Amino acid sequence: MAVTILKGTIVSAPTLGQVDIVEHGYLVAEDGVITGVFSSLPERYASADVEDWGEALILQSFADLHLHAPQYPMLGTGMDLPLLDWLNTYTFPLEARFADTDYAREVYRALAKELISLGTTRVCMFSSLHTDATLILMEELEKAGVTGYVGKVNMDRNAAPGVLEETTEESISETLRWLEACGDFKYIKPMLTPRFIPSCTDEVMAFLGKLAAERGLPIQSHLSENDKEIEWVRELHPDCTQYWETYAKFGLWNDRTVMAHCVWSDERERAAMRDAGVTVVHCADSNVNVCSGTAPIRTMLNEGLKVALGSDIAGGDHLNMFDVVTSSIRASKIRYMEGGKQTPFLTVPEGWYLATSAGAAFFGETPGFAPGNPLHAIVLADDALPPLPAVSRFERCIYRRQKNAVRAVWSAGRKVYAAE
Amino acid sequence: MAVTILKGTIVSAPTLGQVDIVEHGYLVAEDGVITGVFSSLPERYASADVEDWGEALILQSFADLHLHAPQYPMLGTGMDLPLLDWLNTYTFPLEARFADTDYAREVYRALAKELISLGTTRVCMFSSLHTDATLILMEELEKAGVTGYVGKVNMDRNAAPGVLEETTEESISETLRWLEACGDFKYIKPMLTPRFIPSCTDEVMAFLGKLAAERGLPIQSHLSENDKEIEWVRELHPDCTQYWETYAKFGLWNDRTVMAHCVWSDERERAAMRDAGVTVVHCADSNVNVCSGTAPIRTMLNEGLKVALGSDIAGGDHLNMFDVVTSSIRASKIRYMEGGKQTPFLTVPEGWYLATSAGAAFFGETPGFAPGNPLHAIVLADDALPPLPAVSRFERCIYRRQKNAVRAVWSAGRKVYAAE
């Protein structure tokens, strides 16, 4: 049995808004599974090696529940364009390049490495419509040490003709070919990924719903991101009162579903999410960058919805989840101000919880460094910054980090990154 | 005569919203003063050394027109607290520590170095009320290569009793002692700095106004940041209809005045700024972090006001002005959305202009890399990122940078930073 023992300032988020800190504490895993956080090392581990990180912070690693892998090369570009122009000018032509598997290999290898170096060890990720590139993405993520789900995108209507499109037949047959081929991955699993309602025919949606049921596959897509999209969906599905019903009617609405954005989800749509156990993925940067709005996250939390965070690159411009946390806090402060300072904004511990424990919950984990969870952790140095009490160091590390702060990363029990 | 020639992708912002790019261009300075940007090297420089940066971007460096030096150690902490609690719990006790000149030396040396390494070469900066620490700050900035203005803070009422306070007599005599002592600095000059209206008695304000007139000194302070502060000012100066008049009546309102925030400045107050030539310093991060609001920057620009940007650490959490630009853009997108998408948001070139040319204008420079300006420039590498056309590289560099992107910095003609 392999024992991992990390010593340092152990910080975890066991419930929304709470931060547990054990200074000079021990985070212990057996065969990659956490057995506990201890203030003194239990006798049974007395002979095991201790990786001593001194005063450094040892934190839960991040879960990024919504991002578009093929948009990685365009991060930070096109930010002045409206959504549709942005898609047509930048996104679709770029995604089309992933027909080239060499290009895919190069980009996805860089993305996987950067994710790990930033402490993101769990993802729900969109690929493009390309089966081979999707398999390459899964391979590179697995190699780098990222865990989670990846989806070959289905988009058999309203795509970019001559640039990026698939027929309904291709969409179906390629999805099957992809699922066939990704049986060998251990840490990266397939996730059904209709791009969004306007991109998918009823036939493909029905096919995906059937697959989800038959194979117990998880599902990711977009929901109620902006007003024009919502209007479009209403025109496409006049039988549905609300956007979410267009997923539900095809069997794509359950507790293994993650829906990005949900900026404009009203009380009824939110209730539908809560009742089905759907996870909302809040993408604050993207929602501001492309002028979609600010999602009612506090209200969702109060109503008992599951909410996690996503970088949503390249609508979002931050791959670093530390920055995604602060953006989420800022977005909540905007809503706080707009609403006459009635609904409280997200606190730092709450933002942190959403980016770690809440996202990890989608992968079956218990909040915090709970016994039974696979070991997902990062070591963060801040010794070049002014000394502060541990709780202030935790707060500060969200907003500000010294150069090369992430010193080491563990993912599903394995040490997958060590800074030079 | 010393000639500096930098070769690379020269990017400058000659007017609001415009970006000039000269690929494989030459930025030339004689004795530290720019003579031009050339697509081929003029004959007269044929024998001079060329510092060839290949494809790297050569950009104007930043001007940060509002930040609090003594708050540097608390960057990123206390972000969940309301403004007054934040001041009393964190800010005032921390500022009080700058009575210790050793502490001041250590903190200000680190701050000056970080500023330069981030490409900020011009500042308008608040110190604390401590004369000696203020002189140390000026010394460290000057040594590191930062140029601009620093102010010993005046705060002779409503301070933190027993923690951080000065009497009216001290405030006056220490200001005079400070001005006496800072005659030797070449690049860092004194700036009168009443903390804000509630912190200063009429006696000190009158004294500062007289000093400003007699010695032609520039002035910095805070204006219309949040509703409670505005209400307080109204109570303190019932003779003034608006906040700005409390500065104007003491002779602290002219074209050498910078006023931070101006979140709630209405049409009349904005007209008073425009007519007097006061520079507004927009601090988007701080305004959201402490829930002040979002300033009407587009409206101010349309009305012909001078607007520059400030990091406002530690209400702001970003010292890096690249991040300050994106935060300003995001704040303007929030206003765009709130206002029914009528008033356009700040584009990337506009945000960039505000952080560079607009700030530099306060120091007498002409926008862009104009002949006659002192050479203030940064070299930014992005060769580890996917190749893109130069204009997209410029856009991307605002939002996203490779590790150690800032390769070198020039300030007032001198090379003040080179990355390891």
PDB file of N, CA and C in Angstrom, chain A residues 72-73 75-80 90 114 227 285 287-294 317-319 330 333-334 336-338 341 345-349 386 388 392 395-396 399-400 403-404 417, chain B residues 72-73 75-80 90 114 227 285 287-294 317-319 330 333-334 336-338 341 345-349 386 388 392 395-396 399-400 403-404 417:
ATOM      1  N   TYR A  72      -8.612  27.279 -27.112  1.00  0.00           N
ATOM      2  CA  TYR A  72      -7.410  27.661 -26.355  1.00  0.00           C
ATOM      3  C   TYR A  72      -6.479  28.599 -27.133  1.00  0.00           C
ATOM      4  N   PRO A  73      -6.229  28.365 -28.421  1.00  0.00           N
ATOM      5  CA  PRO A  73      -5.303  29.256 -29.135  1.00  0.00           C
ATOM      6  C   PRO A  73      -5.823  30.693 -29.302  1.00  0.00           C
ATOM      7  N   LEU A  75      -7.503  32.403 -26.938  1.00  0.00           N
ATOM      8  CA  LEU A  75      -7.703  33.027 -25.622  1.00  0.00           C
ATOM      9  C   LEU A  75      -7.313  34.509 -25.652  1.00  0.00           C
ATOM     10  N   GLY A  76      -8.240  35.369 -25.257  1.00  0.00           N
ATOM     11  CA  GLY A  76      -7.924  36.793 -25.154  1.00  0.00           C
ATOM     12  C   GLY A  76      -8.007  37.564 -26.456  1.00  0.00           C
ATOM     13  N   THR A  77      -8.588  36.962 -27.480  1.00  0.00           N
ATOM     14  CA  THR A  77      -8.744  37.701 -28.743  1.00  0.00           C
ATOM     15  C   THR A  77     -10.230  37.822 -29.097  1.00  0.00           C
ATOM     16  N   GLY A  78     -10.533  38.846 -29.856  1.00  0.00           N
ATOM     17  CA  GLY A  78     -11.899  39.033 -30.341  1.00  0.00           C
ATOM     18  C   GLY A  78     -12.868  39.518 -29.283  1.00  0.00           C
ATOM     19  N   MET A  79     -12.334  40.066 -28.220  1.00  0.00           N
ATOM     20  CA  MET A  79     -13.182  40.425 -27.081  1.00  0.00           C
ATOM     21  C   MET A  79     -14.082  41.632 -27.336  1.00  0.00           C
ATOM     22  N   ASP A  80     -13.841  42.339 -28.435  1.00  0.00           N
ATOM     23  CA  ASP A  80     -14.686  43.504 -28.725  1.00  0.00           C
ATOM     24  C   ASP A  80     -15.888  43.150 -29.603  1.00  0.00           C
ATOM     25  N   TYR A  90     -13.851  34.157 -35.401  1.00  0.00           N
ATOM     26  CA  TYR A  90     -12.759  33.503 -34.691  1.00  0.00           C
ATOM     27  C   TYR A  90     -13.002  32.017 -34.413  1.00  0.00           C
ATOM     28  N   GLU A 114      -0.757  23.263 -19.267  1.00  0.00           N
ATOM     29  CA  GLU A 114      -1.041  24.507 -18.559  1.00  0.00           C
ATOM     30  C   GLU A 114      -2.102  24.292 -17.485  1.00  0.00           C
ATOM     31  N   ASP A 227     -30.113  36.623 -24.353  1.00  0.00           N
ATOM     32  CA  ASP A 227     -31.503  36.828 -24.774  1.00  0.00           C
ATOM     33  C   ASP A 227     -31.772  36.372 -26.215  1.00  0.00           C
ATOM     34  N   ASP A 285     -16.592  35.354 -16.131  1.00  0.00           N
ATOM     35  CA  ASP A 285     -15.791  36.137 -17.083  1.00  0.00           C
ATOM     36  C   ASP A 285     -16.417  36.158 -18.450  1.00  0.00           C
ATOM     37  N   ASN A 287     -19.463  35.565 -19.255  1.00  0.00           N
ATOM     38  CA  ASN A 287     -20.755  36.254 -19.274  1.00  0.00           C
ATOM     39  C   ASN A 287     -20.601  37.768 -19.376  1.00  0.00           C
ATOM     40  N   VAL A 288     -19.529  38.300 -18.803  1.00  0.00           N
ATOM     41  CA  VAL A 288     -19.285  39.738 -18.927  1.00  0.00           C
ATOM     42  C   VAL A 288     -18.591  40.041 -20.257  1.00  0.00           C
ATOM     43  N   ASN A 289     -17.589  39.237 -20.611  1.00  0.00           N
ATOM     44  CA  ASN A 289     -16.838  39.501 -21.840  1.00  0.00           C
ATOM     45  C   ASN A 289     -17.729  39.566 -23.072  1.00  0.00           C
ATOM     46  N   VAL A 290     -18.663  38.617 -23.177  1.00  0.00           N
ATOM     47  CA  VAL A 290     -19.522  38.635 -24.361  1.00  0.00           C
ATOM     48  C   VAL A 290     -20.871  39.286 -24.071  1.00  0.00           C
ATOM     49  N   CYS A 291     -20.919  39.991 -22.937  1.00  0.00           N
ATOM     50  CA  CYS A 291     -22.092  40.805 -22.593  1.00  0.00           C
ATOM     51  C   CYS A 291     -23.386  40.008 -22.515  1.00  0.00           C
ATOM     52  N   SER A 292     -23.297  38.829 -21.880  1.00  0.00           N
ATOM     53  CA  SER A 292     -24.512  38.043 -21.674  1.00  0.00           C
ATOM     54  C   SER A 292     -25.275  38.519 -20.452  1.00  0.00           C
ATOM     55  N   GLY A 293     -24.556  38.847 -19.389  1.00  0.00           N
ATOM     56  CA  GLY A 293     -25.206  39.282 -18.146  1.00  0.00           C
ATOM     57  C   GLY A 293     -24.462  38.729 -16.940  1.00  0.00           C
ATOM     58  N   THR A 294     -25.091  38.815 -15.781  1.00  0.00           N
ATOM     59  CA  THR A 294     -24.504  38.227 -14.573  1.00  0.00           C
ATOM     60  C   THR A 294     -25.526  37.269 -13.976  1.00  0.00           C
ATOM     61  N   ASP A 317     -11.565  34.595 -20.439  1.00  0.00           N
ATOM     62  CA  ASP A 317     -10.172  34.849 -20.816  1.00  0.00           C
ATOM     63  C   ASP A 317      -9.188  34.358 -19.773  1.00  0.00           C
ATOM     64  N   HIS A 318      -9.692  33.758 -18.710  1.00  0.00           N
ATOM     65  CA  HIS A 318      -8.814  33.234 -17.659  1.00  0.00           C
ATOM     66  C   HIS A 318      -8.892  31.710 -17.611  1.00  0.00           C
ATOM     67  N   LEU A 319      -7.788  31.049 -17.867  1.00  0.00           N
ATOM     68  CA  LEU A 319      -7.758  29.605 -17.675  1.00  0.00           C
ATOM     69  C   LEU A 319      -7.499  29.302 -16.203  1.00  0.00           C
ATOM     70  N   ARG A 330     -16.582  39.110  -8.065  1.00  0.00           N
ATOM     71  CA  ARG A 330     -16.873  40.445  -8.597  1.00  0.00           C
ATOM     72  C   ARG A 330     -18.244  40.484  -9.272  1.00  0.00           C
ATOM     73  N   LYS A 333     -20.743  40.785  -6.718  1.00  0.00           N
ATOM     74  CA  LYS A 333     -20.788  42.134  -6.138  1.00  0.00           C
ATOM     75  C   LYS A 333     -21.543  43.096  -7.060  1.00  0.00           C
ATOM     76  N   ILE A 334     -21.407  42.883  -8.352  1.00  0.00           N
ATOM     77  CA  ILE A 334     -22.190  43.682  -9.304  1.00  0.00           C
ATOM     78  C   ILE A 334     -23.686  43.466  -9.058  1.00  0.00           C
ATOM     79  N   TYR A 336     -25.046  42.391  -6.352  1.00  0.00           N
ATOM     80  CA  TYR A 336     -25.314  42.946  -5.017  1.00  0.00           C
ATOM     81  C   TYR A 336     -25.610  44.449  -5.118  1.00  0.00           C
ATOM     82  N   MET A 337     -24.782  45.148  -5.884  1.00  0.00           N
ATOM     83  CA  MET A 337     -24.976  46.590  -6.040  1.00  0.00           C
ATOM     84  C   MET A 337     -26.233  46.899  -6.842  1.00  0.00           C
ATOM     85  N   GLU A 338     -26.429  46.134  -7.929  1.00  0.00           N
ATOM     86  CA  GLU A 338     -27.606  46.368  -8.783  1.00  0.00           C
ATOM     87  C   GLU A 338     -28.904  46.139  -8.020  1.00  0.00           C
ATOM     88  N   LYS A 341     -28.104  46.231  -2.770  1.00  0.00           N
ATOM     89  CA  LYS A 341     -27.327  45.662  -1.657  1.00  0.00           C
ATOM     90  C   LYS A 341     -28.188  44.807  -0.718  1.00  0.00           C
ATOM     91  N   PHE A 345     -23.221  39.295  -1.559  1.00  0.00           N
ATOM     92  CA  PHE A 345     -22.276  38.812  -2.576  1.00  0.00           C
ATOM     93  C   PHE A 345     -21.573  37.558  -2.094  1.00  0.00           C
ATOM     94  N   LEU A 346     -20.875  36.891  -2.991  1.00  0.00           N
ATOM     95  CA  LEU A 346     -20.088  35.705  -2.627  1.00  0.00           C
ATOM     96  C   LEU A 346     -18.869  36.144  -1.831  1.00  0.00           C
ATOM     97  N   THR A 347     -18.639  35.506  -0.719  1.00  0.00           N
ATOM     98  CA  THR A 347     -17.418  35.756   0.043  1.00  0.00           C
ATOM     99  C   THR A 347     -16.266  34.970  -0.583  1.00  0.00           C
ATOM    100  N   VAL A 348     -15.060  35.277  -0.162  1.00  0.00           N
ATOM    101  CA  VAL A 348     -13.906  34.537  -0.673  1.00  0.00           C
ATOM    102  C   VAL A 348     -14.020  33.036  -0.366  1.00  0.00           C
ATOM    103  N   PRO A 349     -14.335  32.664   0.864  1.00  0.00           N
ATOM    104  CA  PRO A 349     -14.491  31.215   1.112  1.00  0.00           C
ATOM    105  C   PRO A 349     -15.587  30.573   0.255  1.00  0.00           C
ATOM    106  N   PRO A 386       4.490  39.283   1.962  1.00  0.00           N
ATOM    107  CA  PRO A 386       4.544  39.621   3.386  1.00  0.00           C
ATOM    108  C   PRO A 386       3.876  38.541   4.247  1.00  0.00           C
ATOM    109  N   LEU A 388       1.588  36.773   6.887  1.00  0.00           N
ATOM    110  CA  LEU A 388       0.242  37.073   7.388  1.00  0.00           C
ATOM    111  C   LEU A 388      -0.266  35.838   8.126  1.00  0.00           C
ATOM    112  N   SER A 392      -5.596  34.852   6.435  1.00  0.00           N
ATOM    113  CA  SER A 392      -5.370  35.953   5.498  1.00  0.00           C
ATOM    114  C   SER A 392      -4.525  35.485   4.318  1.00  0.00           C
ATOM    115  N   GLU A 395      -6.974  33.919   2.002  1.00  0.00           N
ATOM    116  CA  GLU A 395      -7.722  34.953   1.282  1.00  0.00           C
ATOM    117  C   GLU A 395      -6.863  35.575   0.183  1.00  0.00           C
ATOM    118  N   ARG A 396      -5.638  35.916   0.581  1.00  0.00           N
ATOM    119  CA  ARG A 396      -4.766  36.589  -0.383  1.00  0.00           C
ATOM    120  C   ARG A 396      -4.434  35.701  -1.570  1.00  0.00           C
ATOM    121  N   TYR A 399      -6.596  36.089  -4.586  1.00  0.00           N
ATOM    122  CA  TYR A 399      -6.468  37.328  -5.370  1.00  0.00           C
ATOM    123  C   TYR A 399      -5.060  37.556  -5.903  1.00  0.00           C
ATOM    124  N   ARG A 400      -4.064  37.083  -5.161  1.00  0.00           N
ATOM    125  CA  ARG A 400      -2.693  37.473  -5.480  1.00  0.00           C
ATOM    126  C   ARG A 400      -1.756  36.315  -5.184  1.00  0.00           C
ATOM    127  N   LYS A 403       5.211  34.842  -7.929  1.00  0.00           N
ATOM    128  CA  LYS A 403       5.589  34.159  -9.170  1.00  0.00           C
ATOM    129  C   LYS A 403       5.774  32.661  -8.926  1.00  0.00           C
ATOM    130  N   ASN A 404       5.316  31.840  -9.848  1.00  0.00           N
ATOM    131  CA  ASN A 404       5.451  30.390  -9.730  1.00  0.00           C
ATOM    132  C   ASN A 404       4.942  29.856  -8.403  1.00  0.00           C
ATOM    133  N   TYR A 417       2.542  17.218 -11.098  1.00  0.00           N
ATOM    134  CA  TYR A 417       3.256  18.451 -11.437  1.00  0.00           C
ATOM    135  C   TYR A 417       4.183  18.847 -10.306  1.00  0.00           C
TER     136      TYR A 417
ATOM    137  N   TYR B  72       0.317  48.070   0.015  1.00  0.00           N
ATOM    138  CA  TYR B  72       0.895  46.972  -0.778  1.00  0.00           C
ATOM    139  C   TYR B  72       0.948  45.630  -0.021  1.00  0.00           C
ATOM    140  N   PRO B  73       1.331  45.621   1.268  1.00  0.00           N
ATOM    141  CA  PRO B  73       1.405  44.321   1.953  1.00  0.00           C
ATOM    142  C   PRO B  73       0.052  43.649   2.155  1.00  0.00           C
ATOM    143  N   LEU B  75      -2.431  43.602  -0.135  1.00  0.00           N
ATOM    144  CA  LEU B  75      -3.061  43.308  -1.427  1.00  0.00           C
ATOM    145  C   LEU B  75      -3.806  41.970  -1.383  1.00  0.00           C
ATOM    146  N   GLY B  76      -5.077  42.005  -1.748  1.00  0.00           N
ATOM    147  CA  GLY B  76      -5.838  40.752  -1.828  1.00  0.00           C
ATOM    148  C   GLY B  76      -6.384  40.243  -0.514  1.00  0.00           C
ATOM    149  N   THR B  77      -6.351  41.072   0.531  1.00  0.00           N
ATOM    150  CA  THR B  77      -6.950  40.622   1.800  1.00  0.00           C
ATOM    151  C   THR B  77      -8.082  41.564   2.206  1.00  0.00           C
ATOM    152  N   GLY B  78      -8.987  41.030   3.003  1.00  0.00           N
ATOM    153  CA  GLY B  78     -10.090  41.839   3.532  1.00  0.00           C
ATOM    154  C   GLY B  78     -11.152  42.174   2.510  1.00  0.00           C
ATOM    155  N   MET B  79     -11.209  41.424   1.428  1.00  0.00           N
ATOM    156  CA  MET B  79     -12.095  41.773   0.324  1.00  0.00           C
ATOM    157  C   MET B  79     -13.576  41.532   0.626  1.00  0.00           C
ATOM    158  N   ASP B  80     -13.852  40.829   1.736  1.00  0.00           N
ATOM    159  CA  ASP B  80     -15.253  40.578   2.070  1.00  0.00           C
ATOM    160  C   ASP B  80     -15.838  41.650   2.980  1.00  0.00           C
ATOM    161  N   TYR B  90      -7.920  46.660   8.574  1.00  0.00           N
ATOM    162  CA  TYR B  90      -6.704  46.378   7.818  1.00  0.00           C
ATOM    163  C   TYR B  90      -5.869  47.623   7.534  1.00  0.00           C
ATOM    164  N   GLU B 114       8.495  45.609  -8.151  1.00  0.00           N
ATOM    165  CA  GLU B 114       7.396  44.917  -8.833  1.00  0.00           C
ATOM    166  C   GLU B 114       6.749  45.837  -9.871  1.00  0.00           C
ATOM    167  N   ASP B 227     -21.698  56.326  -1.889  1.00  0.00           N
ATOM    168  CA  ASP B 227     -22.821  57.138  -1.430  1.00  0.00           C
ATOM    169  C   ASP B 227     -22.651  57.644   0.006  1.00  0.00           C
ATOM    170  N   ASP B 285     -11.381  47.951 -10.579  1.00  0.00           N
ATOM    171  CA  ASP B 285     -11.322  46.819  -9.641  1.00  0.00           C
ATOM    172  C   ASP B 285     -11.750  47.229  -8.251  1.00  0.00           C
ATOM    173  N   ASN B 287     -13.498  49.749  -7.348  1.00  0.00           N
ATOM    174  CA  ASN B 287     -14.896  50.156  -7.276  1.00  0.00           C
ATOM    175  C   ASN B 287     -15.837  48.963  -7.162  1.00  0.00           C
ATOM    176  N   VAL B 288     -15.452  47.839  -7.766  1.00  0.00           N
ATOM    177  CA  VAL B 288     -16.271  46.635  -7.623  1.00  0.00           C
ATOM    178  C   VAL B 288     -15.932  45.919  -6.317  1.00  0.00           C
ATOM    179  N   ASN B 289     -14.650  45.797  -6.010  1.00  0.00           N
ATOM    180  CA  ASN B 289     -14.250  45.068  -4.794  1.00  0.00           C
ATOM    181  C   ASN B 289     -14.892  45.630  -3.531  1.00  0.00           C
ATOM    182  N   VAL B 290     -14.904  46.953  -3.417  1.00  0.00           N
ATOM    183  CA  VAL B 290     -15.492  47.522  -2.198  1.00  0.00           C
ATOM    184  C   VAL B 290     -16.918  47.991  -2.428  1.00  0.00           C
ATOM    185  N   CYS B 291     -17.504  47.542  -3.566  1.00  0.00           N
ATOM    186  CA  CYS B 291     -18.920  47.774  -3.860  1.00  0.00           C
ATOM    187  C   CYS B 291     -19.287  49.251  -3.904  1.00  0.00           C
ATOM    188  N   SER B 292     -18.433  50.040  -4.559  1.00  0.00           N
ATOM    189  CA  SER B 292     -18.759  51.457  -4.737  1.00  0.00           C
ATOM    190  C   SER B 292     -19.684  51.656  -5.927  1.00  0.00           C
ATOM    191  N   GLY B 293     -19.437  50.926  -7.007  1.00  0.00           N
ATOM    192  CA  GLY B 293     -20.236  51.074  -8.222  1.00  0.00           C
ATOM    193  C   GLY B 293     -19.354  50.980  -9.451  1.00  0.00           C
ATOM    194  N   THR B 294     -19.908  51.377 -10.591  1.00  0.00           N
ATOM    195  CA  THR B 294     -19.124  51.403 -11.825  1.00  0.00           C
ATOM    196  C   THR B 294     -19.219  52.810 -12.404  1.00  0.00           C
ATOM    197  N   ASP B 317      -7.107  44.947  -6.447  1.00  0.00           N
ATOM    198  CA  ASP B 317      -6.274  43.789  -6.103  1.00  0.00           C
ATOM    199  C   ASP B 317      -5.250  43.477  -7.191  1.00  0.00           C
ATOM    200  N   HIS B 318      -5.230  44.266  -8.242  1.00  0.00           N
ATOM    201  CA  HIS B 318      -4.272  44.059  -9.329  1.00  0.00           C
ATOM    202  C   HIS B 318      -3.272  45.199  -9.394  1.00  0.00           C
ATOM    203  N   LEU B 319      -2.017  44.909  -9.188  1.00  0.00           N
ATOM    204  CA  LEU B 319      -0.996  45.937  -9.409  1.00  0.00           C
ATOM    205  C   LEU B 319      -0.657  45.997 -10.899  1.00  0.00           C
ATOM    206  N   ARG B 330     -14.258  45.350 -18.568  1.00  0.00           N
ATOM    207  CA  ARG B 330     -15.377  44.586 -18.008  1.00  0.00           C
ATOM    208  C   ARG B 330     -16.367  45.502 -17.280  1.00  0.00           C
ATOM    209  N   LYS B 333     -18.463  47.065 -19.755  1.00  0.00           N
ATOM    210  CA  LYS B 333     -19.456  46.129 -20.314  1.00  0.00           C
ATOM    211  C   LYS B 333     -20.631  45.955 -19.351  1.00  0.00           C
ATOM    212  N   ILE B 334     -20.340  45.988 -18.069  1.00  0.00           N
ATOM    213  CA  ILE B 334     -21.431  45.933 -17.086  1.00  0.00           C
ATOM    214  C   ILE B 334     -22.363  47.139 -17.285  1.00  0.00           C
ATOM    215  N   TYR B 336     -22.688  48.889 -19.963  1.00  0.00           N
ATOM    216  CA  TYR B 336     -23.314  48.692 -21.281  1.00  0.00           C
ATOM    217  C   TYR B 336     -24.565  47.824 -21.148  1.00  0.00           C
ATOM    218  N   MET B 337     -24.424  46.737 -20.391  1.00  0.00           N
ATOM    219  CA  MET B 337     -25.566  45.836 -20.211  1.00  0.00           C
ATOM    220  C   MET B 337     -26.655  46.477 -19.363  1.00  0.00           C
ATOM    221  N   GLU B 338     -26.225  47.127 -18.281  1.00  0.00           N
ATOM    222  CA  GLU B 338     -27.203  47.773 -17.388  1.00  0.00           C
ATOM    223  C   GLU B 338     -28.001  48.848 -18.111  1.00  0.00           C
ATOM    224  N   LYS B 341     -27.686  48.306 -23.376  1.00  0.00           N
ATOM    225  CA  LYS B 341     -26.757  48.185 -24.519  1.00  0.00           C
ATOM    226  C   LYS B 341     -26.805  49.406 -25.440  1.00  0.00           C
ATOM    227  N   PHE B 345     -19.379  49.931 -24.863  1.00  0.00           N
ATOM    228  CA  PHE B 345     -18.341  49.596 -23.873  1.00  0.00           C
ATOM    229  C   PHE B 345     -16.974  50.026 -24.397  1.00  0.00           C
ATOM    230  N   LEU B 346     -15.989  50.004 -23.548  1.00  0.00           N
ATOM    231  CA  LEU B 346     -14.617  50.310 -23.944  1.00  0.00           C
ATOM    232  C   LEU B 346     -14.063  49.162 -24.777  1.00  0.00           C
ATOM    233  N   THR B 347     -13.488  49.482 -25.918  1.00  0.00           N
ATOM    234  CA  THR B 347     -12.818  48.446 -26.703  1.00  0.00           C
ATOM    235  C   THR B 347     -11.422  48.216 -26.122  1.00  0.00           C
ATOM    236  N   VAL B 348     -10.787  47.159 -26.588  1.00  0.00           N
ATOM    237  CA  VAL B 348      -9.430  46.870 -26.120  1.00  0.00           C
ATOM    238  C   VAL B 348      -8.479  48.035 -26.450  1.00  0.00           C
ATOM    239  N   PRO B 349      -8.477  48.551 -27.669  1.00  0.00           N
ATOM    240  CA  PRO B 349      -7.595  49.697 -27.928  1.00  0.00           C
ATOM    241  C   PRO B 349      -7.906  50.916 -27.049  1.00  0.00           C
ATOM    242  N   PRO B 386       0.399  30.715 -29.310  1.00  0.00           N
ATOM    243  CA  PRO B 386       0.154  30.443 -30.736  1.00  0.00           C
ATOM    244  C   PRO B 386       0.393  31.696 -31.575  1.00  0.00           C
ATOM    245  N   LEU B 388      -0.111  34.606 -34.154  1.00  0.00           N
ATOM    246  CA  LEU B 388      -1.303  35.328 -34.603  1.00  0.00           C
ATOM    247  C   LEU B 388      -0.837  36.579 -35.344  1.00  0.00           C
ATOM    248  N   SER B 392      -3.922  40.970 -33.509  1.00  0.00           N
ATOM    249  CA  SER B 392      -4.484  40.015 -32.565  1.00  0.00           C
ATOM    250  C   SER B 392      -3.515  39.747 -31.412  1.00  0.00           C
ATOM    251  N   GLU B 395      -4.105  42.564 -29.044  1.00  0.00           N
ATOM    252  CA  GLU B 395      -5.337  42.324 -28.284  1.00  0.00           C
ATOM    253  C   GLU B 395      -5.115  41.260 -27.212  1.00  0.00           C
ATOM    254  N   ARG B 396      -4.481  40.176 -27.625  1.00  0.00           N
ATOM    255  CA  ARG B 396      -4.292  39.066 -26.690  1.00  0.00           C
ATOM    256  C   ARG B 396      -3.384  39.454 -25.529  1.00  0.00           C
ATOM    257  N   TYR B 399      -5.126  40.630 -22.441  1.00  0.00           N
ATOM    258  CA  TYR B 399      -5.863  39.654 -21.644  1.00  0.00           C
ATOM    259  C   TYR B 399      -4.992  38.494 -21.163  1.00  0.00           C
ATOM    260  N   ARG B 400      -3.982  38.160 -21.942  1.00  0.00           N
ATOM    261  CA  ARG B 400      -3.264  36.916 -21.657  1.00  0.00           C
ATOM    262  C   ARG B 400      -1.790  37.096 -21.997  1.00  0.00           C
ATOM    263  N   LYS B 403       4.336  33.291 -19.517  1.00  0.00           N
ATOM    264  CA  LYS B 403       5.137  33.499 -18.303  1.00  0.00           C
ATOM    265  C   LYS B 403       6.292  34.449 -18.578  1.00  0.00           C
ATOM    266  N   ASN B 404       6.567  35.336 -17.649  1.00  0.00           N
ATOM    267  CA  ASN B 404       7.667  36.296 -17.776  1.00  0.00           C
ATOM    268  C   ASN B 404       7.624  37.048 -19.103  1.00  0.00           C
ATOM    269  N   TYR B 417      14.785  47.780 -16.544  1.00  0.00           N
ATOM    270  CA  TYR B 417      14.449  46.392 -16.198  1.00  0.00           C
ATOM    271  C   TYR B 417      14.798  45.478 -17.352  1.00  0.00           C
TER     272      TYR B 417
END
